Amino acid sequence: MQYETLLVEITDGTAVITLNRPKALNALNAKLYSELGQVTDELAANDEVKAIIVTGSGDKAFAAGADIVYMYPLNSIECRKFVMQVKDVLLKFENLPKPTIAAVNGMALGGGCELAMCCDLRIAEEQAIFGQPEINLGIIPGAGGTQRLPRLVGAARAKELVYLGGSINAAEAHRIGLVNMVVPTGGALEQAKKIAGKLAAKGPLALAAAKAAVNVGTQLDLASGLTYEAECFSGLFATEDQKEGMKAFMEKRPAAFKGK
Ligand code: CAA
């Protein structure tokens, strides 16, 4: 499928979604969010796709946030429609039953940081910066920044970023747990592809169950989360992949998972 604001390429089981508005530093407008929703459905349904990477076009930005030019004239009712669309798209993307990796190749500000936080893993190039600068525009983060950021890095650090509207570098983002790893400039996509290749060799049903157990379980109290995990765990015993994984272990050979 062709998109206006995204490039989508599928190679060896890995889909790379490139946010493709480089002249506006990949600013996220309603069209882009709508296309992100469509590509999420498309990739979820494509059994060839085992892992998904999101990155930015150009060498400056992952994404510099929601499109300020688009948002400026909106009234409150129009804005509500926009952010509700953003919420729904990002929730769907966050819970896509396949692993996702943000290859952060530059600035990840506002909605850019918020989109990266919807991925399972974040790989940042050393020159990348992260921040929630919305306060400087007289608004607050509206694409999950006040909710996902404190869940990832704790309320105190999230409030510092959201209240002061400054940015942090990749090393600091790594130190506070916002990113999984930092790589040299130009290396995020390659590193993300390496990890995606490793993920492609795992059982997709087990990966989907692991993702659901973490995403759903961490929103629950501990006892409910543990029950949810037990249901995900035992559900896998209805799959051929569980038999194959354990048989391969006993036969001292690598497992060949089929996603069945
Ligand atoms: N929306 C629309 N256009 C944007 C943009 C954004 N968020 N960020 C950058 N651009 C555009 C600029 O207007 C400029 O366009 P022109 O060439 O047509 O003038 C182009 O991208 C290049 O940007 P700069 O010339 O400003 O580049 P710079 O290197 O000097 O500065 C920057 C880069 C620090 C990221 C600066 O562009 C900036 O501060 N951008 C805004 C960042 C921001 O506030 N993000 C939060 C948006 S609100 C939000 O995200 C809320 C939400 O999710 C719901």
PDB file of C-alpha atoms and ligand atoms in Angstrom:
ATOM      1  CA  MET A   1       0.000   0.000   0.000  1.00  0.00           C
ATOM      2  CA  GLN A   2       1.188   3.532  -0.809  1.00  0.00           C
ATOM      3  CA  TYR A   3       1.153   6.230   1.843  1.00  0.00           C
ATOM      4  CA  GLU A   4       1.561   9.979   1.601  1.00  0.00           C
ATOM      5  CA  THR A   5       3.391  10.526   4.893  1.00  0.00           C
ATOM      6  CA  LEU A   6       5.025   7.140   5.486  1.00  0.00           C
ATOM      7  CA  LEU A   7       7.404   4.854   3.642  1.00  0.00           C
ATOM      8  CA  VAL A   8       6.898   1.173   4.375  1.00  0.00           C
ATOM      9  CA  GLU A   9       9.378  -1.480   3.362  1.00  0.00           C
ATOM     10  CA  ILE A  10       9.254  -5.164   4.271  1.00  0.00           C
ATOM     11  CA  THR A  11      12.474  -7.197   4.014  1.00  0.00           C
ATOM     12  CA  ASP A  12      13.253 -10.593   5.573  1.00  0.00           C
ATOM     13  CA  GLY A  13      10.287 -10.473   7.941  1.00  0.00           C
ATOM     14  CA  THR A  14      11.036  -6.947   9.204  1.00  0.00           C
ATOM     15  CA  ALA A  15       8.854  -3.978   8.299  1.00  0.00           C
ATOM     16  CA  VAL A  16      10.447  -0.541   8.446  1.00  0.00           C
ATOM     17  CA  ILE A  17       8.027   2.377   8.770  1.00  0.00           C
ATOM     18  CA  THR A  18       9.749   5.666   7.939  1.00  0.00           C
ATOM     19  CA  LEU A  19       8.013   8.869   9.031  1.00  0.00           C
ATOM     20  CA  ASN A  20       8.369  10.807   5.816  1.00  0.00           C
ATOM     21  CA  ARG A  21       7.867  14.544   6.230  1.00  0.00           C
ATOM     22  CA  PRO A  22      11.534  15.564   6.379  1.00  0.00           C
ATOM     23  CA  LYS A  23      10.970  19.235   5.484  1.00  0.00           C
ATOM     24  CA  ALA A  24       8.887  19.602   8.661  1.00  0.00           C
ATOM     25  CA  LEU A  25      11.232  17.366  10.686  1.00  0.00           C
ATOM     26  CA  ASN A  26       8.648  14.574  10.359  1.00  0.00           C
ATOM     27  CA  ALA A  27       6.026  16.540  12.310  1.00  0.00           C
ATOM     28  CA  LEU A  28       2.997  14.362  12.949  1.00  0.00           C
ATOM     29  CA  ASN A  29      -0.266  15.595  11.451  1.00  0.00           C
ATOM     30  CA  ALA A  30      -3.729  13.988  11.267  1.00  0.00           C
ATOM     31  CA  LYS A  31      -2.923  12.370   7.912  1.00  0.00           C
ATOM     32  CA  LEU A  32       0.218  10.757   9.304  1.00  0.00           C
ATOM     33  CA  TYR A  33      -1.584   9.410  12.375  1.00  0.00           C
ATOM     34  CA  SER A  34      -4.381   8.103  10.146  1.00  0.00           C
ATOM     35  CA  GLU A  35      -1.845   6.361   7.897  1.00  0.00           C
ATOM     36  CA  LEU A  36      -0.046   4.974  10.956  1.00  0.00           C
ATOM     37  CA  GLY A  37      -3.363   3.430  11.993  1.00  0.00           C
ATOM     38  CA  GLN A  38      -3.814   1.874   8.534  1.00  0.00           C
ATOM     39  CA  VAL A  39      -0.280   0.491   8.374  1.00  0.00           C
ATOM     40  CA  THR A  40      -0.680  -0.945  11.886  1.00  0.00           C
ATOM     41  CA  ASP A  41      -3.682  -2.986  10.701  1.00  0.00           C
ATOM     42  CA  GLU A  42      -1.875  -4.005   7.524  1.00  0.00           C
ATOM     43  CA  LEU A  43       1.265  -5.203   9.345  1.00  0.00           C
ATOM     44  CA  ALA A  44      -0.720  -6.943  12.086  1.00  0.00           C
ATOM     45  CA  ALA A  45      -2.493  -9.010   9.425  1.00  0.00           C
ATOM     46  CA  ASN A  46       0.645  -9.834   7.410  1.00  0.00           C
ATOM     47  CA  ASP A  47       2.042 -13.160   8.679  1.00  0.00           C
ATOM     48  CA  GLU A  48       5.337 -12.525   6.875  1.00  0.00           C
ATOM     49  CA  VAL A  49       6.047  -9.587   9.189  1.00  0.00           C
ATOM     50  CA  LYS A  50       7.696 -10.662  12.437  1.00  0.00           C
ATOM     51  CA  ALA A  51       8.985  -7.320  13.754  1.00  0.00           C
ATOM     52  CA  ILE A  52       8.389  -3.633  13.038  1.00  0.00           C
ATOM     53  CA  ILE A  53      10.804  -0.710  13.155  1.00  0.00           C
ATOM     54  CA  VAL A  54       9.824   2.964  13.172  1.00  0.00           C
ATOM     55  CA  THR A  55      12.348   5.602  12.158  1.00  0.00           C
ATOM     56  CA  GLY A  56      12.456   9.135  10.729  1.00  0.00           C
ATOM     57  CA  SER A  57      13.486  10.292   7.264  1.00  0.00           C
ATOM     58  CA  GLY A  58      16.388  12.703   6.902  1.00  0.00           C
ATOM     59  CA  ASP A  59      19.337  12.949   9.240  1.00  0.00           C
ATOM     60  CA  LYS A  60      17.949  15.432  11.753  1.00  0.00           C
ATOM     61  CA  ALA A  61      14.790  14.089  13.317  1.00  0.00           C
ATOM     62  CA  PHE A  62      12.884  11.015  14.346  1.00  0.00           C
ATOM     63  CA  ALA A  63       9.944  13.411  14.736  1.00  0.00           C
ATOM     64  CA  ALA A  64       9.801  16.978  16.097  1.00  0.00           C
ATOM     65  CA  GLY A  65       6.327  16.484  17.540  1.00  0.00           C
ATOM     66  CA  ALA A  66       2.749  16.950  16.469  1.00  0.00           C
ATOM     67  CA  ASP A  67       2.394  19.421  13.610  1.00  0.00           C
ATOM     68  CA  ILE A  68       2.084  22.860  15.208  1.00  0.00           C
ATOM     69  CA  VAL A  69       0.993  24.503  11.940  1.00  0.00           C
ATOM     70  CA  TYR A  70      -1.836  21.951  11.665  1.00  0.00           C
ATOM     71  CA  MET A  71      -2.872  22.353  15.324  1.00  0.00           C
ATOM     72  CA  TYR A  72      -2.655  26.153  15.624  1.00  0.00           C
ATOM     73  CA  PRO A  73      -6.141  27.043  14.236  1.00  0.00           C
ATOM     74  CA  LEU A  74      -8.016  24.161  15.890  1.00  0.00           C
ATOM     75  CA  ASN A  75     -10.777  24.946  18.351  1.00  0.00           C
ATOM     76  CA  SER A  76     -11.299  22.787  21.401  1.00  0.00           C
ATOM     77  CA  ILE A  77     -13.810  20.492  19.702  1.00  0.00           C
ATOM     78  CA  GLU A  78     -11.594  19.968  16.647  1.00  0.00           C
ATOM     79  CA  CYS A  79      -8.594  19.444  18.898  1.00  0.00           C
ATOM     80  CA  ARG A  80     -10.460  16.811  20.934  1.00  0.00           C
ATOM     81  CA  LYS A  81     -11.266  14.930  17.723  1.00  0.00           C
ATOM     82  CA  PHE A  82      -7.567  15.048  16.752  1.00  0.00           C
ATOM     83  CA  VAL A  83      -6.152  13.892  20.094  1.00  0.00           C
ATOM     84  CA  MET A  84      -8.765  11.160  20.455  1.00  0.00           C
ATOM     85  CA  GLN A  85      -7.714   9.888  17.006  1.00  0.00           C
ATOM     86  CA  VAL A  86      -4.064  10.063  18.129  1.00  0.00           C
ATOM     87  CA  LYS A  87      -4.886   8.179  21.354  1.00  0.00           C
ATOM     88  CA  ASP A  88      -6.697   5.391  19.484  1.00  0.00           C
ATOM     89  CA  VAL A  89      -4.000   5.024  16.807  1.00  0.00           C
ATOM     90  CA  LEU A  90      -1.172   4.959  19.348  1.00  0.00           C
ATOM     91  CA  LEU A  91      -2.972   2.477  21.613  1.00  0.00           C
ATOM     92  CA  LYS A  92      -3.532   0.197  18.620  1.00  0.00           C
ATOM     93  CA  PHE A  93       0.103   0.563  17.557  1.00  0.00           C
ATOM     94  CA  GLU A  94       1.369   0.021  21.119  1.00  0.00           C
ATOM     95  CA  ASN A  95      -0.610  -3.210  21.410  1.00  0.00           C
ATOM     96  CA  LEU A  96       0.154  -4.543  17.921  1.00  0.00           C
ATOM     97  CA  PRO A  97       0.841  -8.239  18.660  1.00  0.00           C
ATOM     98  CA  LYS A  98       4.359  -8.101  17.187  1.00  0.00           C
ATOM     99  CA  PRO A  99       7.523  -6.552  18.595  1.00  0.00           C
ATOM    100  CA  THR A 100       8.197  -2.922  17.661  1.00  0.00           C
ATOM    101  CA  ILE A 101      11.445  -0.953  17.810  1.00  0.00           C
ATOM    102  CA  ALA A 102      11.963   2.802  17.556  1.00  0.00           C
ATOM    103  CA  ALA A 103      15.202   3.591  15.718  1.00  0.00           C
ATOM    104  CA  VAL A 104      15.593   7.156  16.982  1.00  0.00           C
ATOM    105  CA  ASN A 105      17.845   8.836  14.430  1.00  0.00           C
ATOM    106  CA  GLY A 106      17.575  12.408  15.733  1.00  0.00           C
ATOM    107  CA  MET A 107      15.173  14.642  17.632  1.00  0.00           C
ATOM    108  CA  ALA A 108      12.281  12.875  19.347  1.00  0.00           C
ATOM    109  CA  LEU A 109      10.281  15.775  20.738  1.00  0.00           C
ATOM    110  CA  GLY A 110       6.662  16.017  21.875  1.00  0.00           C
ATOM    111  CA  GLY A 111       4.633  13.602  19.772  1.00  0.00           C
ATOM    112  CA  GLY A 112       7.909  12.138  18.469  1.00  0.00           C
ATOM    113  CA  CYS A 113       8.978  11.110  21.959  1.00  0.00           C
ATOM    114  CA  GLU A 114       5.404   9.917  22.595  1.00  0.00           C
ATOM    115  CA  LEU A 115       5.431   7.714  19.477  1.00  0.00           C
ATOM    116  CA  ALA A 116       8.835   6.269  20.424  1.00  0.00           C
ATOM    117  CA  MET A 117       7.388   5.412  23.862  1.00  0.00           C
ATOM    118  CA  CYS A 118       4.695   3.295  22.165  1.00  0.00           C
ATOM    119  CA  CYS A 119       7.395   0.997  20.784  1.00  0.00           C
ATOM    120  CA  ASP A 120       8.587  -2.003  22.786  1.00  0.00           C
ATOM    121  CA  LEU A 121      12.266  -1.042  22.458  1.00  0.00           C
ATOM    122  CA  ARG A 122      14.012   2.259  21.760  1.00  0.00           C
ATOM    123  CA  ILE A 123      17.449   2.525  20.157  1.00  0.00           C
ATOM    124  CA  ALA A 124      18.854   6.051  20.098  1.00  0.00           C
ATOM    125  CA  GLU A 125      21.711   7.470  18.077  1.00  0.00           C
ATOM    126  CA  GLU A 126      24.149   9.391  20.267  1.00  0.00           C
ATOM    127  CA  GLN A 127      23.130  12.786  18.831  1.00  0.00           C
ATOM    128  CA  ALA A 128      19.402  12.157  19.419  1.00  0.00           C
ATOM    129  CA  ILE A 129      17.548  14.330  21.883  1.00  0.00           C
ATOM    130  CA  PHE A 130      14.321  13.625  23.731  1.00  0.00           C
ATOM    131  CA  GLY A 131      11.849  15.991  25.306  1.00  0.00           C
ATOM    132  CA  GLN A 132       8.282  17.092  25.904  1.00  0.00           C
ATOM    133  CA  PRO A 133       8.443  20.810  24.950  1.00  0.00           C
ATOM    134  CA  GLU A 134       4.668  21.347  24.803  1.00  0.00           C
ATOM    135  CA  ILE A 135       4.668  23.615  27.890  1.00  0.00           C
ATOM    136  CA  ASN A 136       6.585  26.175  25.794  1.00  0.00           C
ATOM    137  CA  LEU A 137       3.596  26.295  23.410  1.00  0.00           C
ATOM    138  CA  GLY A 138       1.114  26.868  26.212  1.00  0.00           C
ATOM    139  CA  ILE A 139      -0.155  23.285  26.107  1.00  0.00           C
ATOM    140  CA  ILE A 140       0.694  19.907  27.640  1.00  0.00           C
ATOM    141  CA  PRO A 141       1.663  16.615  26.001  1.00  0.00           C
ATOM    142  CA  GLY A 142      -1.466  15.163  24.400  1.00  0.00           C
ATOM    143  CA  ALA A 143      -0.244  11.934  22.831  1.00  0.00           C
ATOM    144  CA  GLY A 144       0.564  10.027  26.010  1.00  0.00           C
ATOM    145  CA  GLY A 145       3.486  12.042  27.415  1.00  0.00           C
ATOM    146  CA  THR A 146       1.897  12.633  30.810  1.00  0.00           C
ATOM    147  CA  GLN A 147       0.908   8.957  31.028  1.00  0.00           C
ATOM    148  CA  ARG A 148       3.540   6.775  29.343  1.00  0.00           C
ATOM    149  CA  LEU A 149       6.575   8.864  30.378  1.00  0.00           C
ATOM    150  CA  PRO A 150       5.958   8.553  34.161  1.00  0.00           C
ATOM    151  CA  ARG A 151       5.267   4.848  33.704  1.00  0.00           C
ATOM    152  CA  LEU A 152       8.660   4.459  31.985  1.00  0.00           C
ATOM    153  CA  VAL A 153      10.911   6.772  33.997  1.00  0.00           C
ATOM    154  CA  GLY A 154       8.940   7.599  37.165  1.00  0.00           C
ATOM    155  CA  ALA A 155       6.752  10.588  38.010  1.00  0.00           C
ATOM    156  CA  ALA A 156       9.531  12.900  39.252  1.00  0.00           C
ATOM    157  CA  ARG A 157      11.649  12.699  36.086  1.00  0.00           C
ATOM    158  CA  ALA A 158       8.558  12.874  33.875  1.00  0.00           C
ATOM    159  CA  LYS A 159       7.351  16.019  35.673  1.00  0.00           C
ATOM    160  CA  GLU A 160      10.791  17.607  35.255  1.00  0.00           C
ATOM    161  CA  LEU A 161      10.650  17.017  31.478  1.00  0.00           C
ATOM    162  CA  VAL A 162       6.992  18.033  31.109  1.00  0.00           C
ATOM    163  CA  TYR A 163       7.065  21.115  33.420  1.00  0.00           C
ATOM    164  CA  LEU A 164      10.374  22.568  32.225  1.00  0.00           C
ATOM    165  CA  GLY A 165       9.965  21.596  28.564  1.00  0.00           C
ATOM    166  CA  GLY A 166      13.694  21.066  28.117  1.00  0.00           C
ATOM    167  CA  SER A 167      15.352  18.215  26.304  1.00  0.00           C
ATOM    168  CA  ILE A 168      17.793  15.492  27.314  1.00  0.00           C
ATOM    169  CA  ASN A 169      20.477  13.810  25.257  1.00  0.00           C
ATOM    170  CA  ALA A 170      20.600  10.125  24.378  1.00  0.00           C
ATOM    171  CA  ALA A 171      23.032   9.267  27.180  1.00  0.00           C
ATOM    172  CA  GLU A 172      20.701  10.821  29.780  1.00  0.00           C
ATOM    173  CA  ALA A 173      17.679   9.129  28.157  1.00  0.00           C
ATOM    174  CA  HIS A 174      19.532   5.835  28.542  1.00  0.00           C
ATOM    175  CA  ARG A 175      20.472   6.599  32.145  1.00  0.00           C
ATOM    176  CA  ILE A 176      16.861   7.221  33.152  1.00  0.00           C
ATOM    177  CA  GLY A 177      15.549   4.172  31.293  1.00  0.00           C
ATOM    178  CA  LEU A 178      13.808   5.975  28.444  1.00  0.00           C
ATOM    179  CA  VAL A 179      15.909   4.171  25.824  1.00  0.00           C
ATOM    180  CA  ASN A 180      17.308   0.651  25.760  1.00  0.00           C
ATOM    181  CA  MET A 181      20.605   1.438  24.066  1.00  0.00           C
ATOM    182  CA  VAL A 182      22.634   4.201  22.442  1.00  0.00           C
ATOM    183  CA  VAL A 183      24.511   3.661  19.181  1.00  0.00           C
ATOM    184  CA  PRO A 184      26.770   5.909  17.074  1.00  0.00           C
ATOM    185  CA  THR A 185      25.279   8.462  14.670  1.00  0.00           C
ATOM    186  CA  GLY A 186      23.772   6.743  11.646  1.00  0.00           C
ATOM    187  CA  GLY A 187      23.604   3.333  13.364  1.00  0.00           C
ATOM    188  CA  ALA A 188      20.079   3.099  14.831  1.00  0.00           C
ATOM    189  CA  LEU A 189      18.337   1.484  11.884  1.00  0.00           C
ATOM    190  CA  GLU A 190      21.074  -1.096  11.370  1.00  0.00           C
ATOM    191  CA  GLN A 191      21.055  -1.994  15.077  1.00  0.00           C
ATOM    192  CA  ALA A 192      17.250  -2.176  15.055  1.00  0.00           C
ATOM    193  CA  LYS A 193      17.367  -4.521  12.051  1.00  0.00           C
ATOM    194  CA  LYS A 194      19.844  -6.769  13.878  1.00  0.00           C
ATOM    195  CA  ILE A 195      17.513  -7.037  16.856  1.00  0.00           C
ATOM    196  CA  ALA A 196      14.506  -7.546  14.582  1.00  0.00           C
ATOM    197  CA  GLY A 197      16.373 -10.425  12.906  1.00  0.00           C
ATOM    198  CA  LYS A 198      16.889 -12.078  16.297  1.00  0.00           C
ATOM    199  CA  LEU A 199      13.217 -11.571  17.157  1.00  0.00           C
ATOM    200  CA  ALA A 200      12.161 -13.130  13.829  1.00  0.00           C
ATOM    201  CA  ALA A 201      13.723 -16.427  14.934  1.00  0.00           C
ATOM    202  CA  LYS A 202      11.554 -16.602  18.074  1.00  0.00           C
ATOM    203  CA  GLY A 203       8.048 -17.997  18.130  1.00  0.00           C
ATOM    204  CA  PRO A 204       5.627 -15.214  17.112  1.00  0.00           C
ATOM    205  CA  LEU A 205       2.867 -16.553  19.359  1.00  0.00           C
ATOM    206  CA  ALA A 206       5.177 -16.548  22.379  1.00  0.00           C
ATOM    207  CA  LEU A 207       6.343 -13.016  21.509  1.00  0.00           C
ATOM    208  CA  ALA A 208       2.741 -11.833  21.196  1.00  0.00           C
ATOM    209  CA  ALA A 209       1.898 -13.451  24.542  1.00  0.00           C
ATOM    210  CA  ALA A 210       4.973 -11.901  26.193  1.00  0.00           C
ATOM    211  CA  LYS A 211       3.972  -8.469  24.874  1.00  0.00           C
ATOM    212  CA  ALA A 212       0.372  -8.822  26.044  1.00  0.00           C
ATOM    213  CA  ALA A 213       1.505 -10.077  29.464  1.00  0.00           C
ATOM    214  CA  VAL A 214       3.708  -7.003  29.957  1.00  0.00           C
ATOM    215  CA  ASN A 215       1.394  -4.414  28.340  1.00  0.00           C
ATOM    216  CA  VAL A 216      -1.793  -5.629  30.028  1.00  0.00           C
ATOM    217  CA  GLY A 217      -0.208  -6.978  33.208  1.00  0.00           C
ATOM    218  CA  THR A 218       1.593  -3.754  34.109  1.00  0.00           C
ATOM    219  CA  GLN A 219      -1.761  -1.900  34.122  1.00  0.00           C
ATOM    220  CA  LEU A 220      -3.175  -4.303  36.734  1.00  0.00           C
ATOM    221  CA  ASP A 221      -2.589  -4.916  40.432  1.00  0.00           C
ATOM    222  CA  LEU A 222       0.069  -7.595  41.064  1.00  0.00           C
ATOM    223  CA  ALA A 223      -2.325 -10.477  41.771  1.00  0.00           C
ATOM    224  CA  SER A 224      -4.395  -9.761  38.651  1.00  0.00           C
ATOM    225  CA  GLY A 225      -1.222  -9.306  36.583  1.00  0.00           C
ATOM    226  CA  LEU A 226       0.124 -12.652  37.774  1.00  0.00           C
ATOM    227  CA  THR A 227      -3.201 -14.312  36.896  1.00  0.00           C
ATOM    228  CA  TYR A 228      -3.081 -12.680  33.443  1.00  0.00           C
ATOM    229  CA  GLU A 229       0.474 -13.965  32.975  1.00  0.00           C
ATOM    230  CA  ALA A 230      -0.603 -17.483  34.001  1.00  0.00           C
ATOM    231  CA  GLU A 231      -3.404 -17.387  31.396  1.00  0.00           C
ATOM    232  CA  CYS A 232      -0.983 -16.215  28.680  1.00  0.00           C
ATOM    233  CA  PHE A 233       1.529 -18.879  29.737  1.00  0.00           C
ATOM    234  CA  SER A 234      -0.926 -21.778  29.761  1.00  0.00           C
ATOM    235  CA  GLY A 235      -2.536 -20.612  26.496  1.00  0.00           C
ATOM    236  CA  LEU A 236       0.792 -21.250  24.758  1.00  0.00           C
ATOM    237  CA  PHE A 237       0.494 -24.938  25.654  1.00  0.00           C
ATOM    238  CA  ALA A 238      -2.226 -25.143  22.986  1.00  0.00           C
ATOM    239  CA  THR A 239       0.342 -24.283  20.296  1.00  0.00           C
ATOM    240  CA  GLU A 240       2.617 -26.391  18.106  1.00  0.00           C
ATOM    241  CA  ASP A 241       5.402 -23.895  18.831  1.00  0.00           C
ATOM    242  CA  GLN A 242       5.448 -24.854  22.525  1.00  0.00           C
ATOM    243  CA  LYS A 243       5.777 -28.549  21.649  1.00  0.00           C
ATOM    244  CA  GLU A 244       8.468 -27.728  19.060  1.00  0.00           C
ATOM    245  CA  GLY A 245      10.408 -25.434  21.432  1.00  0.00           C
ATOM    246  CA  MET A 246      10.516 -27.997  24.234  1.00  0.00           C
ATOM    247  CA  LYS A 247      11.130 -30.971  21.900  1.00  0.00           C
ATOM    248  CA  ALA A 248      14.013 -29.081  20.245  1.00  0.00           C
ATOM    249  CA  PHE A 249      15.495 -28.461  23.694  1.00  0.00           C
ATOM    250  CA  MET A 250      15.318 -32.167  24.544  1.00  0.00           C
ATOM    251  CA  GLU A 251      16.739 -33.136  21.147  1.00  0.00           C
ATOM    252  CA  LYS A 252      19.527 -30.560  21.571  1.00  0.00           C
ATOM    253  CA  ARG A 253      18.756 -28.721  18.312  1.00  0.00           C
ATOM    254  CA  PRO A 254      17.526 -25.217  17.446  1.00  0.00           C
ATOM    255  CA  ALA A 255      13.741 -24.852  17.418  1.00  0.00           C
ATOM    256  CA  ALA A 256      11.927 -24.119  14.147  1.00  0.00           C
ATOM    257  CA  PHE A 257       8.858 -22.126  15.151  1.00  0.00           C
ATOM    258  CA  LYS A 258       5.920 -21.910  12.759  1.00  0.00           C
ATOM    259  CA  GLY A 259       3.584 -19.503  14.538  1.00  0.00           C
ATOM    260  CA  LYS A 260       1.025 -22.264  15.027  1.00  0.00           C
TER     261      LYS A 260
HETATM  262  N1  CAA B   1       5.273  21.130  13.680  1.00  0.00           N
HETATM  263  C1  CAA B   1       5.318  21.713  12.446  1.00  0.00           C
HETATM  264  N2  CAA B   1       6.470  22.081  11.835  1.00  0.00           N
HETATM  265  C2  CAA B   1       7.618  21.836  12.483  1.00  0.00           C
HETATM  266  C3  CAA B   1       7.652  21.229  13.764  1.00  0.00           C
HETATM  267  C4  CAA B   1       6.409  20.869  14.361  1.00  0.00           C
HETATM  268  N3  CAA B   1       6.340  20.249  15.567  1.00  0.00           N
HETATM  269  N4  CAA B   1       8.945  21.138  14.161  1.00  0.00           N
HETATM  270  C5  CAA B   1       9.684  21.666  13.160  1.00  0.00           C
HETATM  271  N5  CAA B   1       8.886  22.090  12.154  1.00  0.00           N
HETATM  272  C6  CAA B   1       9.286  22.719  10.893  1.00  0.00           C
HETATM  273  C7  CAA B   1       9.734  24.168  11.098  1.00  0.00           C
HETATM  274  O1  CAA B   1       8.641  25.043  11.165  1.00  0.00           O
HETATM  275  C8  CAA B   1      10.603  24.386   9.870  1.00  0.00           C
HETATM  276  O2  CAA B   1       9.761  24.588   8.774  1.00  0.00           O
HETATM  277  P1  CAA B   1      10.155  25.763   7.697  1.00  0.00           P
HETATM  278  O3  CAA B   1      11.446  25.288   7.106  1.00  0.00           O
HETATM  279  O4  CAA B   1       9.001  25.718   6.739  1.00  0.00           O
HETATM  280  O5  CAA B   1      10.285  27.018   8.459  1.00  0.00           O
HETATM  281  C9  CAA B   1      11.243  23.007   9.666  1.00  0.00           C
HETATM  282  O6  CAA B   1      10.444  22.070  10.381  1.00  0.00           O
HETATM  283  C10 CAA B   1      12.652  22.941  10.239  1.00  0.00           C
HETATM  284  O7  CAA B   1      12.583  23.340  11.591  1.00  0.00           O
HETATM  285  P2  CAA B   1      13.556  24.488  12.216  1.00  0.00           P
HETATM  286  O8  CAA B   1      13.974  25.437  11.159  1.00  0.00           O
HETATM  287  O9  CAA B   1      12.866  25.056  13.416  1.00  0.00           O
HETATM  288  O10 CAA B   1      14.802  23.575  12.632  1.00  0.00           O
HETATM  289  P3  CAA B   1      15.787  23.823  13.847  1.00  0.00           P
HETATM  290  O11 CAA B   1      16.856  22.770  13.692  1.00  0.00           O
HETATM  291  O12 CAA B   1      16.204  25.247  13.931  1.00  0.00           O
HETATM  292  O13 CAA B   1      14.933  23.504  15.169  1.00  0.00           O
HETATM  293  C11 CAA B   1      13.457  22.202  16.547  1.00  0.00           C
HETATM  294  C12 CAA B   1      14.457  22.206  15.375  1.00  0.00           C
HETATM  295  C13 CAA B   1      14.203  22.519  17.855  1.00  0.00           C
HETATM  296  C14 CAA B   1      12.876  20.795  16.630  1.00  0.00           C
HETATM  297  C15 CAA B   1      12.367  23.261  16.299  1.00  0.00           C
HETATM  298  O14 CAA B   1      11.861  23.081  14.967  1.00  0.00           O
HETATM  299  C16 CAA B   1      11.214  23.119  17.232  1.00  0.00           C
HETATM  300  O15 CAA B   1      11.295  23.609  18.355  1.00  0.00           O
HETATM  301  N6  CAA B   1      10.112  22.460  16.811  1.00  0.00           N
HETATM  302  C17 CAA B   1       8.930  22.290  17.606  1.00  0.00           C
HETATM  303  C18 CAA B   1       9.126  21.194  18.636  1.00  0.00           C
HETATM  304  C19 CAA B   1       7.878  21.089  19.500  1.00  0.00           C
HETATM  305  O16 CAA B   1       7.478  22.001  20.150  1.00  0.00           O
HETATM  306  N7  CAA B   1       7.259  19.886  19.499  1.00  0.00           N
HETATM  307  C20 CAA B   1       6.055  19.625  20.223  1.00  0.00           C
HETATM  308  C21 CAA B   1       4.853  19.831  19.345  1.00  0.00           C
HETATM  309  S1  CAA B   1       3.331  19.711  20.233  1.00  0.00           S
HETATM  310  C22 CAA B   1       3.047  18.058  20.403  1.00  0.00           C
HETATM  311  O17 CAA B   1       3.843  17.231  19.997  1.00  0.00           O
HETATM  312  C23 CAA B   1       1.774  17.680  21.099  1.00  0.00           C
HETATM  313  C24 CAA B   1       1.224  16.328  20.776  1.00  0.00           C
HETATM  314  O18 CAA B   1       1.906  15.350  20.545  1.00  0.00           O
HETATM  315  C25 CAA B   1      -0.230  16.121  20.747  1.00  0.00           C
END
